[in-house]
Coordinates of C-alpha atoms in Angstrom, one line a residue:
X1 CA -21.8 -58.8 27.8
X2 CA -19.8 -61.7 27.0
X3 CA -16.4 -62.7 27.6
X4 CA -15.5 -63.4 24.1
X5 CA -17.0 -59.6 22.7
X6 CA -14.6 -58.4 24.8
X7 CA -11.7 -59.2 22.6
X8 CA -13.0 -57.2 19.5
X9 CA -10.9 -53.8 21.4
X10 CA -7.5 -54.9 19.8
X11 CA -6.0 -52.2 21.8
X12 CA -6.5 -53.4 25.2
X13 CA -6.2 -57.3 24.7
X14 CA -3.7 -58.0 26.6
X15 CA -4.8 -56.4 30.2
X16 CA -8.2 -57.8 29.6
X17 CA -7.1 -61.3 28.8
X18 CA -4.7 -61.4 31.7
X19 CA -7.6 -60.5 33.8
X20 CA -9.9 -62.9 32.9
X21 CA -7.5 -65.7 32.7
X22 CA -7.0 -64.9 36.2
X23 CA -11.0 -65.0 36.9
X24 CA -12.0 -68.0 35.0
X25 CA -8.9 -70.2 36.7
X26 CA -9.9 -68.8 40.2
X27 CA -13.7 -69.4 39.8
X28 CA -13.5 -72.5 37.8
X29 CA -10.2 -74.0 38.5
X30 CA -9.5 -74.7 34.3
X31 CA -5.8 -74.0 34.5
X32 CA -6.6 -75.3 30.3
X33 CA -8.7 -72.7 29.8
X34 CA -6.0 -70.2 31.1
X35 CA -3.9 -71.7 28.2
X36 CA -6.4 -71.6 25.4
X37 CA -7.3 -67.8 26.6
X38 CA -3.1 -66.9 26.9
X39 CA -2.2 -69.0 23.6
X40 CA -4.9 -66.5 22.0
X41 CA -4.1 -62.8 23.1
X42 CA -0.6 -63.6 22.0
X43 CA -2.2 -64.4 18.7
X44 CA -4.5 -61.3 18.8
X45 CA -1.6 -59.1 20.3
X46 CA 0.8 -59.6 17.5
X47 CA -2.4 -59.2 15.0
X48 CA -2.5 -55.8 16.5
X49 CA 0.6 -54.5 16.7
X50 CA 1.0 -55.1 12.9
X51 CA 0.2 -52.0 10.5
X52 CA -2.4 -53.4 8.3
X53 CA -4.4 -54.6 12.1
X54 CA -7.4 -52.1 10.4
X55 CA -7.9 -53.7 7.2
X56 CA -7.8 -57.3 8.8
X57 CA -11.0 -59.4 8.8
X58 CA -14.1 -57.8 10.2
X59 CA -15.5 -61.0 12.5
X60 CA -13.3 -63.3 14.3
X61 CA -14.8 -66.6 15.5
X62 CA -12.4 -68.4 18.0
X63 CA -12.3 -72.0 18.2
X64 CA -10.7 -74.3 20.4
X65 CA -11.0 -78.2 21.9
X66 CA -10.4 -81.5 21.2
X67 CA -7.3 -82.3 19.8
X68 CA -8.4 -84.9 17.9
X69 CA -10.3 -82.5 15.9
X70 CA -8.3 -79.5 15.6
X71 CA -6.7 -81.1 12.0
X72 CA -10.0 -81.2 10.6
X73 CA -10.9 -77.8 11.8
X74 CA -7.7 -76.3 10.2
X75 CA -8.5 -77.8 6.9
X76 CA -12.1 -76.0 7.0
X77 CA -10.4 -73.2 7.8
X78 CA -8.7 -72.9 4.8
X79 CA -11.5 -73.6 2.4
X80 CA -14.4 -71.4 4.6
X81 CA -11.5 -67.7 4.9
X82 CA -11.7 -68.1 1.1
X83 CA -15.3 -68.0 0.5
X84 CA -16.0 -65.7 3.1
X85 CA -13.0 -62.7 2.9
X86 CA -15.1 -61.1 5.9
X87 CA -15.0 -63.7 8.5
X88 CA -11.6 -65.0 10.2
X89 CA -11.7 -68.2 12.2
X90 CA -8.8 -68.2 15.1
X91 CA -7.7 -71.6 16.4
X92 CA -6.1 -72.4 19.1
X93 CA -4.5 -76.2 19.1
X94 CA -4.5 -77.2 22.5
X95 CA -6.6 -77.6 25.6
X96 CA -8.6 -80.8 24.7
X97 CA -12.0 -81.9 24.7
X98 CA -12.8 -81.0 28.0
X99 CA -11.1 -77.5 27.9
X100 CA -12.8 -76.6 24.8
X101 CA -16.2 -77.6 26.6
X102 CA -15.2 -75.5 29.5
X103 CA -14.5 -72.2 27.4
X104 CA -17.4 -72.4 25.4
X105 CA -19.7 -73.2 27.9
X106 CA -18.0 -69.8 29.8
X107 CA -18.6 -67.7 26.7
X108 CA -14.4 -67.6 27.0
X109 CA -14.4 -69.1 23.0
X110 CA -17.4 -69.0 20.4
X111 CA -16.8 -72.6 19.0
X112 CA -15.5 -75.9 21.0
X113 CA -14.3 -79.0 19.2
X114 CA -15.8 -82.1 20.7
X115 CA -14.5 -86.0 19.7
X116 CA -17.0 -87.5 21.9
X117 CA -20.6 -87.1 23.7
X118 CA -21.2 -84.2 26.1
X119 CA -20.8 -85.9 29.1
X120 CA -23.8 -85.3 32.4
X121 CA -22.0 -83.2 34.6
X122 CA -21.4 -81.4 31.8
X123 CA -24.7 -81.0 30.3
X124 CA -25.3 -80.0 34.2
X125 CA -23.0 -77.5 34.6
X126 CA -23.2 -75.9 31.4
X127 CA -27.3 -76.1 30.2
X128 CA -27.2 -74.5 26.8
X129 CA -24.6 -75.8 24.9
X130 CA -25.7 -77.5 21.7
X131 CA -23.1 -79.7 19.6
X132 CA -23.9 -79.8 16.2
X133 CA -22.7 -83.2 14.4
X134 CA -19.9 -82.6 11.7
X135 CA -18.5 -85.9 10.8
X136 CA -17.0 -89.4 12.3
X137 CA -13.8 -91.1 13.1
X138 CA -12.6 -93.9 15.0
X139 CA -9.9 -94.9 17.6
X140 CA -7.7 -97.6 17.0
X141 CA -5.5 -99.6 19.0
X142 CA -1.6 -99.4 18.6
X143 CA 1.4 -101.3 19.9
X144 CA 4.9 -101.5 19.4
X145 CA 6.9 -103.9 17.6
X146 CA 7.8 -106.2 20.1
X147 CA 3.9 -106.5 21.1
X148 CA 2.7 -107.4 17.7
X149 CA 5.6 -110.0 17.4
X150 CA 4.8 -111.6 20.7
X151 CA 1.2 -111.9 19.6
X152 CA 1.6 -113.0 16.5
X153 CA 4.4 -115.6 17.5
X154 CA 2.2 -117.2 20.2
X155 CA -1.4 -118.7 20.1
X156 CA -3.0 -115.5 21.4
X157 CA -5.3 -115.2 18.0
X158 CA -7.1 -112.5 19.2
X159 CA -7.2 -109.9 21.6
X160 CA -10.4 -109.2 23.9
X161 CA -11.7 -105.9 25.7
X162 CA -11.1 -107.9 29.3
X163 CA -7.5 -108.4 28.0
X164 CA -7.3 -105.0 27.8
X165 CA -9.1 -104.2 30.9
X166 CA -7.1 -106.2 32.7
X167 CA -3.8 -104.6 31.6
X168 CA -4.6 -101.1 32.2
X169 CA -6.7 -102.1 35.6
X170 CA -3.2 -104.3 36.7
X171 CA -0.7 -101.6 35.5
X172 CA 1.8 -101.4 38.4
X173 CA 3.5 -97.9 39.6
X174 CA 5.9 -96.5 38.5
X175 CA 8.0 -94.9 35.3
X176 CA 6.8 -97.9 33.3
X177 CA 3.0 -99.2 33.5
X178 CA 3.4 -103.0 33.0
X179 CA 0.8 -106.3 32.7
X180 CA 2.0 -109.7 31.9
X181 CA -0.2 -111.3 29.4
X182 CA -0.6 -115.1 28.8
X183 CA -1.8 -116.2 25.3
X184 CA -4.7 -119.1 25.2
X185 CA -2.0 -122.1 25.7
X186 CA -1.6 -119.9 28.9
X187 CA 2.3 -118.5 27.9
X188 CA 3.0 -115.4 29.3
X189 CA 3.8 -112.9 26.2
X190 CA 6.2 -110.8 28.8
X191 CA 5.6 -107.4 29.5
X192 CA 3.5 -104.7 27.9
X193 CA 3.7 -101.2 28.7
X194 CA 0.6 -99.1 28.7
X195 CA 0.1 -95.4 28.0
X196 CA -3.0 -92.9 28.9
X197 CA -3.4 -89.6 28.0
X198 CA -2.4 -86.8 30.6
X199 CA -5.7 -83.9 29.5
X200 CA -8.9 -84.2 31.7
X201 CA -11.6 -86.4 29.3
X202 CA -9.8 -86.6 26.3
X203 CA -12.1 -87.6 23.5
X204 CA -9.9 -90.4 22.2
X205 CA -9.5 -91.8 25.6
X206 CA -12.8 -91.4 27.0
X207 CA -14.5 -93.9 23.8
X208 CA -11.4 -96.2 24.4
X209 CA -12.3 -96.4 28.5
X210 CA -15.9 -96.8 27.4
X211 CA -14.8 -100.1 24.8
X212 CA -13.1 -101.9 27.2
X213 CA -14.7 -100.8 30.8
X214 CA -18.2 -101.7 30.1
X215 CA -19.1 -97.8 29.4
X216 CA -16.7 -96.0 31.9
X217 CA -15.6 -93.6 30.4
X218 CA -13.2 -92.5 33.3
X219 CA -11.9 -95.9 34.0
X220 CA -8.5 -95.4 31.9
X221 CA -7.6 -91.9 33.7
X222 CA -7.6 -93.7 37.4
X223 CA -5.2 -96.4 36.7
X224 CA -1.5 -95.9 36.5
X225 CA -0.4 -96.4 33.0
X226 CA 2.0 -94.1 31.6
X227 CA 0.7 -90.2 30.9
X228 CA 1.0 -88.9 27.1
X229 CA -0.4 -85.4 25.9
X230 CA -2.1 -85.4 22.8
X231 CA -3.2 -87.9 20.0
X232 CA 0.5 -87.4 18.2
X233 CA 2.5 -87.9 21.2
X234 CA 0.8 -91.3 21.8
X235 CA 1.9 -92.5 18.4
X236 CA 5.4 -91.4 18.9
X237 CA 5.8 -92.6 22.2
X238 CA 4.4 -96.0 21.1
X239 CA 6.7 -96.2 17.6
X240 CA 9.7 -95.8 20.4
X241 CA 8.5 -98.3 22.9
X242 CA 8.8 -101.8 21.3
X243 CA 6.4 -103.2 24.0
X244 CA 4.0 -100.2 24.1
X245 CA 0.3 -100.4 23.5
X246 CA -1.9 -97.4 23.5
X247 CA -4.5 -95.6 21.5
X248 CA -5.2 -93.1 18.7
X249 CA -7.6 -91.2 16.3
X250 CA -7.7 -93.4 13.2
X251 CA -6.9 -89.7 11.3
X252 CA -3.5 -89.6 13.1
X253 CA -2.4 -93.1 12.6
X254 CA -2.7 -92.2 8.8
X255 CA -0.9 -88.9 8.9
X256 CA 1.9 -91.1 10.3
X257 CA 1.6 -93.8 7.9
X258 CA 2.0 -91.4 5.1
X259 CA 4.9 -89.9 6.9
X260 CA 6.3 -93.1 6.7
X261 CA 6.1 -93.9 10.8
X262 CA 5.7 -97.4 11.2
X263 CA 2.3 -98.2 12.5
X264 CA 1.1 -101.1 14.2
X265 CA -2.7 -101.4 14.9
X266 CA -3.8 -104.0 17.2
X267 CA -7.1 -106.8 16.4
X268 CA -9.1 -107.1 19.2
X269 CA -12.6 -108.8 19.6
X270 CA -15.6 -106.8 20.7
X271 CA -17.9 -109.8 22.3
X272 CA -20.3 -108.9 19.4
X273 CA -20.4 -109.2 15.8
X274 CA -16.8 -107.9 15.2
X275 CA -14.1 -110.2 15.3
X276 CA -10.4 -108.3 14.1
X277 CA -8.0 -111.3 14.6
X278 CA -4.3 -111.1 13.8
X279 CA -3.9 -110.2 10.0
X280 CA -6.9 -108.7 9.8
X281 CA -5.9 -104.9 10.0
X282 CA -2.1 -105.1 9.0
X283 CA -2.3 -101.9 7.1
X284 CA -3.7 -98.7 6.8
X285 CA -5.8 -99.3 3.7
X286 CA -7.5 -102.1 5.4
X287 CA -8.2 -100.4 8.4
X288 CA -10.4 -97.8 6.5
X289 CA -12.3 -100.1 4.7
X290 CA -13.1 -101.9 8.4
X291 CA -14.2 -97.8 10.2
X292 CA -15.7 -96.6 6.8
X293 CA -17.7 -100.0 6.5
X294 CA -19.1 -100.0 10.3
X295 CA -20.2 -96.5 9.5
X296 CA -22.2 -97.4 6.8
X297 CA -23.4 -101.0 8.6
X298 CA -22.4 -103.2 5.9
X299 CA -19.9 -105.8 5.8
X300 CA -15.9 -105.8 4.5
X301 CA -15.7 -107.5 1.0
X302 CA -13.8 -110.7 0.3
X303 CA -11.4 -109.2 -2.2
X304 CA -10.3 -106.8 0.6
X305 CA -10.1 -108.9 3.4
X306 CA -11.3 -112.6 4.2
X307 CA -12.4 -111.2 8.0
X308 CA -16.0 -109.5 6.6
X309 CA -17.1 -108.0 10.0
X310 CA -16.5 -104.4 10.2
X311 CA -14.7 -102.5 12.7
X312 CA -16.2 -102.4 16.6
X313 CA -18.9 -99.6 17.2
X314 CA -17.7 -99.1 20.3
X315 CA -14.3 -97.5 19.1
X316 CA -16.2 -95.7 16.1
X317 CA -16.6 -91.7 17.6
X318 CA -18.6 -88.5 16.0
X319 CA -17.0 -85.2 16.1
X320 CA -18.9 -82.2 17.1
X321 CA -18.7 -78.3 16.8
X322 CA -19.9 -76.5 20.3
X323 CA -22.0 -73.8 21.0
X324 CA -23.6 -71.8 23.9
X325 CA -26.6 -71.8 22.9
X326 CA -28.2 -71.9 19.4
X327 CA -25.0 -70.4 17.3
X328 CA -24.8 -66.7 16.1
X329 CA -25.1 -66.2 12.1
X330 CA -21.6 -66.4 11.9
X331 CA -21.2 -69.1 13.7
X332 CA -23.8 -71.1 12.1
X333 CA -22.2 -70.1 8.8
X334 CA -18.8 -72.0 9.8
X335 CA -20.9 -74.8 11.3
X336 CA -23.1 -75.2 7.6
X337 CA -20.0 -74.9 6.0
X338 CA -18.5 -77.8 8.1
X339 CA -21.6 -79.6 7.1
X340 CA -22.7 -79.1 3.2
X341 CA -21.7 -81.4 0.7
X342 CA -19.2 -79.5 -1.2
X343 CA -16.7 -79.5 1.7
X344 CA -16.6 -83.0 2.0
X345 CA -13.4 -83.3 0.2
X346 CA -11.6 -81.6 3.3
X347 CA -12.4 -83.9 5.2
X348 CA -10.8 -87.0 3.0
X349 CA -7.9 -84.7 2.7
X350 CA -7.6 -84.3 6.1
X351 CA -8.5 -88.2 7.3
X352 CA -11.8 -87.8 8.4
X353 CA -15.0 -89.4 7.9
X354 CA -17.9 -86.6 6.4
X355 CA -21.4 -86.7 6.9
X356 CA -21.6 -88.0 3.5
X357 CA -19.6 -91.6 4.4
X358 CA -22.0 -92.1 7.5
X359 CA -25.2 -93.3 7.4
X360 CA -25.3 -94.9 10.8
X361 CA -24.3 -92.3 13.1
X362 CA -22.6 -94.0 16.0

């Protein structure tokens, strides 16, 4: 039997649960699986101590994962519960990519949420899964306000992925992570601070690590940069630090320029065909135009910007939907719903790209 069926007895949820939070973390060591697993009999308990428990929905799918893709799995939410009255979908915003991988791949959840590619070890360790290809997104590269003025005020035109190797490779110890950079007339542009994030093979970070450390994925997590959790804690750790630089899904730089948080993307030069100098991505519009336009391999019209080449593939990411095996009928009816046409416009509400804006799948 698996793990997951066990939670359909309302009743005994929380013994259960306890116990097998206690199992997985001694047998696998995922202390983030533990959370995802506690996070949801809370949920379920308080489901069931309420009267109407009995005429709530008859099938629960649980979902859970990366971070990055938990917004876009909310708004699917919404629009799948009213189209399907018998079918509720429970998820559970936190853990990360490599949690989410973890719990499926246990039978702990019956959908994981993956912003990047299943990685070896975990193809190795857990055989069957099968990701199922929903949509696309990008990361983009942040700084603070004092970053982007010492760039643009000195003849540093461009930034390059061995520039940022070579901060996050030099960051020193301690509470701030710093790298003196010198501009092309060889000035030093004082310090930079740079941030990581604290979960196990974040999505977001792990296609970052890949850009910039000639496809290590894992390089970022062994330096000694500063340790954010979560795609939204990055961006509000870099709006406060004037010389911060980080990283962030493209969807939640948007969500905090239409909060009105002051956003600051960083240009930086591929050593291919993509060349995003200084000016090039100074707002939010423009930056979409750049990811939408490497998605679809073309090239970034004058009237939008004079720099035509599109955004770097290397920071462009697919998001994925998890499953242990090939997915149940109600699983695969989530999934289909996550991937037909008429649901497309959740995913422009929710500051994704859909299947429909791809046609070269990065």
């Amino acid at each position: 039997m698996k793990m997951k069926r066990l939670f359909q007895n309302e009743n005994a949820v929380s013994p259960i649960v306890a116990t097998l939070i206690l199992v997985v973390v001694a047998i696998a060591g995922a202390a983030a699986v533990g959370t995802i697993m506690g996070s949801f009999s809370s949920d379920v308990s308080d489901e069931a101590s309420a009267e109407d428990a009995a005429a709530g929905a008859s099938t629960q799918l649980v979902v859970a994962g990366s971070t990055s893709v938990t917004p876009l799995a909310e708004s699917l939410k919404s629009g799948f519960e009213e189209s399907n009255s018998g079918i509720q979908i429970n998820i559970q915003d936190n853990g990360g990519d490599t949690a989410g991988v973890a719990a499926v791949g246990m039978d702990v959840i019956d959908i994981g949420l993956l912003s990047r590619e299943l990685t070896s070890s975990e193809k190795e360790k857990y055989p069957d899964l099968e990701t199922h290809w929903i949509g696309s997104s990008a990361v983009v590269i942040i700084g603070g306000e004092d970053v982007v003025t010492k760039f643009d005020s000195s003849n540093f035109s461009e930034l390059t992925t061995d520039d940022l190797y070579n901060m996050y490779n030099d960051s020193s110890d301690g509470s701030t992570s710093a790298k003196n950079l010198t501009d092309a007339s060889g000035t030093s542009i004082s310090t930079v601070n740079v941030y990581k994030r604290s979960e196990t093979r974040s999505g977001s970070e792990y296609i970052f690590s890949k850009f910039i450390a000639e496809g290590d994925g894992d390089f970022i997590s062994g330096t000694k940069a500063v340790e954010v959790t979560g795609d939204r804690e990055m961006l509000e750790t870099i709006a406060d630090d004037p010389d911060g630089l980080g990283f962030v899904d493209f969807r939640f730089a948007l969500e905090a320029y239409e909060e009105g948080i002051d956003v600051n993307f960083i240009g930086v030069y591929d050593g291919g065909d993509c060349r995003l100098m200084k000016g090039c991505v100074e707002d939010i519009e423009h930056m979409n135009v750049h990811i939408q336009k490497s998605l679809n391999g073309g090239t970034v019209p004058a009237s939008v910007s004079p720099y035509p080449d599109p955004y770097p593939m290397g920071l462009l990411n697919n998001m994925y939907m998890v499953t242990n095996g090939w997915p149940s009928s109600v699983e695969s009816r989530f999934i289909n719903f996550a991937q037909q046409p008429a649901s497309m416009d959740l995913y422009t509400d929710a500051g994704y790209f859909s299947l429909l804006d791809v046609t070269e799948q990065p």
